[in-house]
């Protein structure tokens, strides 16, 4: 049923080869709160280079039209200022998370990580309501050592 959403993402986000959509508890809670998921620590930064954005709510016109395609278009719009291959996930407002990757397995792995960092962020805000985002330099270090041109972290092959 979500194929039209996935097709928009495959067309617009060059390099993705798999899309996953869940209604996992914590990531969905952030989507329902209509809040982007801030990057507070290195676990998040290892997979997502910054805030996981939230889409705008779909308009009545979009809801009355091709809902699934409109969902995909809303996701694309949420990436006006983020790189979809560096932030391989989104929170669809009042709905839930979508993730993607270079394969279906990678898309699922990104869903698992997204759920865990959503839980961590919720707990972090509970402990420190005024916490700030991770520093740009630490965010970039963690993301690029796994995903950059000179990636070296983790086991290869």
Protein backbone atom coordinates (compact mmCIF):
# COMPACT_ATOMS: atom_id res chain seq x y z
CA UNK A 1 0.00 0.00 0.00
CA UNK A 2 2.95 2.38 0.53
CA UNK A 3 4.49 1.65 -2.87
CA UNK A 4 3.70 5.14 -4.24
CA UNK A 5 5.58 6.67 -1.29
CA UNK A 6 8.57 4.42 -1.90
CA UNK A 7 8.58 5.19 -5.63
CA UNK A 8 8.82 8.93 -4.96
CA UNK A 9 11.79 8.30 -2.66
CA UNK A 10 13.56 6.04 -5.17
CA UNK A 11 13.11 8.69 -7.89
CA UNK A 12 14.16 11.67 -5.77
CA UNK A 13 16.86 10.27 -3.49
CA UNK A 14 19.60 8.97 -5.79
CA UNK A 15 21.53 6.02 -4.42
CA UNK A 16 18.89 4.45 -2.21
CA UNK A 17 18.03 0.82 -2.89
CA UNK A 18 15.70 0.04 0.00
CA UNK A 19 12.98 1.80 2.00
CA UNK A 20 11.45 0.74 5.31
CA UNK A 21 8.41 2.12 7.10
CA UNK A 22 7.49 1.21 10.66
CA UNK A 23 5.28 2.40 13.46
CA UNK A 24 7.91 1.74 16.12
CA UNK A 25 6.98 3.18 19.51
CA UNK A 26 9.54 5.91 20.18
CA UNK A 27 10.19 7.14 16.64
CA UNK A 28 6.43 7.27 16.09
CA UNK A 29 6.02 9.28 19.30
CA UNK A 30 8.42 11.91 17.92
CA UNK A 31 6.46 11.90 14.63
CA UNK A 32 3.17 12.32 16.50
CA UNK A 33 4.71 15.18 18.48
CA UNK A 34 5.64 16.71 15.11
CA UNK A 35 9.22 17.16 16.28
CA UNK A 36 12.43 16.50 14.45
CA UNK A 37 14.74 14.14 16.33
CA UNK A 38 17.77 16.12 17.56
CA UNK A 39 21.21 14.58 17.63
CA UNK A 40 22.29 14.56 21.25
CA UNK A 41 25.10 12.01 21.11
CA UNK A 42 27.45 9.81 19.18
CA UNK A 43 25.11 6.81 18.85
CA UNK A 44 22.81 9.00 16.75
CA UNK A 45 25.76 10.61 14.93
CA UNK A 46 27.12 7.22 13.88
CA UNK A 47 24.14 6.74 11.54
CA UNK A 48 22.43 10.11 11.07
CA UNK A 49 24.45 13.25 10.36
CA UNK A 50 22.22 15.60 12.33
CA UNK A 51 18.58 16.02 13.19
CA UNK A 52 16.16 13.53 11.68
CA UNK A 53 13.59 15.90 10.17
CA UNK A 54 9.84 15.81 10.55
CA UNK A 55 7.58 16.51 7.59
CA UNK A 56 4.89 19.13 7.45
CA UNK A 57 1.41 17.76 8.06
CA UNK A 58 -0.38 16.78 4.88
CA UNK A 59 -3.01 19.25 3.73
CA UNK A 60 -6.65 18.32 3.27
CA UNK A 61 -6.05 18.45 -0.49
CA UNK A 62 -3.13 15.98 -0.19
CA UNK A 63 -5.20 13.69 2.02
CA UNK A 64 -8.06 13.71 -0.48
CA UNK A 65 -5.71 12.99 -3.39
CA UNK A 66 -3.08 10.29 -3.83
CA UNK A 67 -2.27 10.01 -0.12
CA UNK A 68 0.71 7.70 -0.45
CA UNK A 69 2.33 9.73 -3.24
CA UNK A 70 1.70 12.94 -1.28
CA UNK A 71 3.42 11.35 1.72
CA UNK A 72 6.48 10.77 -0.45
CA UNK A 73 6.40 14.35 -1.69
CA UNK A 74 6.17 15.62 1.90
CA UNK A 75 9.25 13.54 2.77
CA UNK A 76 11.17 15.01 -0.17
CA UNK A 77 10.20 18.53 0.97
CA UNK A 78 11.55 17.78 4.47
CA UNK A 79 14.98 17.31 2.88
CA UNK A 80 15.32 20.82 1.48
CA UNK A 81 18.17 21.36 3.97
CA UNK A 82 19.32 17.81 4.72
CA UNK A 83 21.11 15.23 2.62
CA UNK A 84 19.01 12.05 2.38
CA UNK A 85 22.06 9.79 2.20
CA UNK A 86 23.55 11.41 5.30
CA UNK A 87 20.27 11.45 7.24
CA UNK A 88 18.65 8.22 6.03
CA UNK A 89 15.34 8.67 7.78
CA UNK A 90 12.42 10.97 8.38
CA UNK A 91 9.49 11.31 10.73
CA UNK A 92 6.20 11.80 8.91
CA UNK A 93 4.12 14.16 11.04
CA UNK A 94 1.33 12.43 12.95
CA UNK A 95 2.26 9.16 11.26
CA UNK A 96 5.62 7.46 11.77
CA UNK A 97 9.16 6.92 10.54
CA UNK A 98 10.50 6.01 7.11
CA UNK A 99 14.13 5.01 6.60
CA UNK A 100 16.20 4.06 3.59
CA UNK A 101 19.62 2.84 2.60
CA UNK A 102 21.77 1.24 -0.05
CA UNK A 103 19.82 -2.01 0.39
CA UNK A 104 16.61 -3.22 2.00
CA UNK A 105 18.69 -4.62 4.88
CA UNK A 106 20.37 -1.27 5.43
CA UNK A 107 16.96 0.45 5.44
CA UNK A 108 15.80 -1.95 8.16
CA UNK A 109 19.02 -1.43 10.14
CA UNK A 110 18.43 2.33 9.95
CA UNK A 111 14.90 1.78 11.32
CA UNK A 112 16.33 -0.14 14.27
CA UNK A 113 18.91 2.56 14.99
CA UNK A 114 16.30 5.30 14.59
CA UNK A 115 14.07 3.64 17.17
CA UNK A 116 16.93 3.37 19.66
CA UNK A 117 18.09 6.97 19.24
CA UNK A 118 14.48 8.15 19.55
CA UNK A 119 14.30 6.39 22.92
CA UNK A 120 17.70 7.79 23.97
CA UNK A 121 16.65 11.33 23.02
CA UNK A 122 13.44 11.03 25.02
CA UNK A 123 15.38 9.83 28.05
CA UNK A 124 18.04 12.52 27.57
CA UNK A 125 15.43 15.28 27.51
CA UNK A 126 13.87 13.81 30.65
CA UNK A 127 17.20 13.97 32.46
CA UNK A 128 18.33 17.29 31.02
CA UNK A 129 15.42 19.28 29.54
CA UNK A 130 17.73 22.07 28.34
CA UNK A 131 20.32 19.78 26.75
CA UNK A 132 21.87 21.06 23.56
CA UNK A 133 22.67 19.17 20.41
CA UNK A 134 26.00 17.41 19.98
CA UNK A 135 28.80 19.67 18.72
CA UNK A 136 29.21 19.83 14.96
CA UNK A 137 32.81 18.63 15.20
CA UNK A 138 31.92 15.53 17.25
CA UNK A 139 28.89 14.83 15.04
CA UNK A 140 31.02 15.01 11.89
CA UNK A 141 33.82 12.90 13.43
CA UNK A 142 31.43 10.07 14.28
CA UNK A 143 29.49 10.17 11.04
CA UNK A 144 32.46 10.53 8.70
CA UNK A 145 34.62 7.87 10.33
CA UNK A 146 31.92 5.38 9.33
CA UNK A 147 30.51 6.93 6.14
CA UNK A 148 33.00 9.46 4.76
CA UNK A 149 35.51 9.09 1.95
CA UNK A 150 38.19 8.10 4.48
CA UNK A 151 35.91 5.86 6.58
CA UNK A 152 37.91 3.61 8.85
CA UNK A 153 35.68 2.63 11.76
CA UNK A 154 34.23 -0.86 12.12
CA UNK A 155 34.98 -4.17 10.55
CA UNK A 156 35.18 -4.29 6.78
CA UNK A 157 34.32 -7.03 4.35
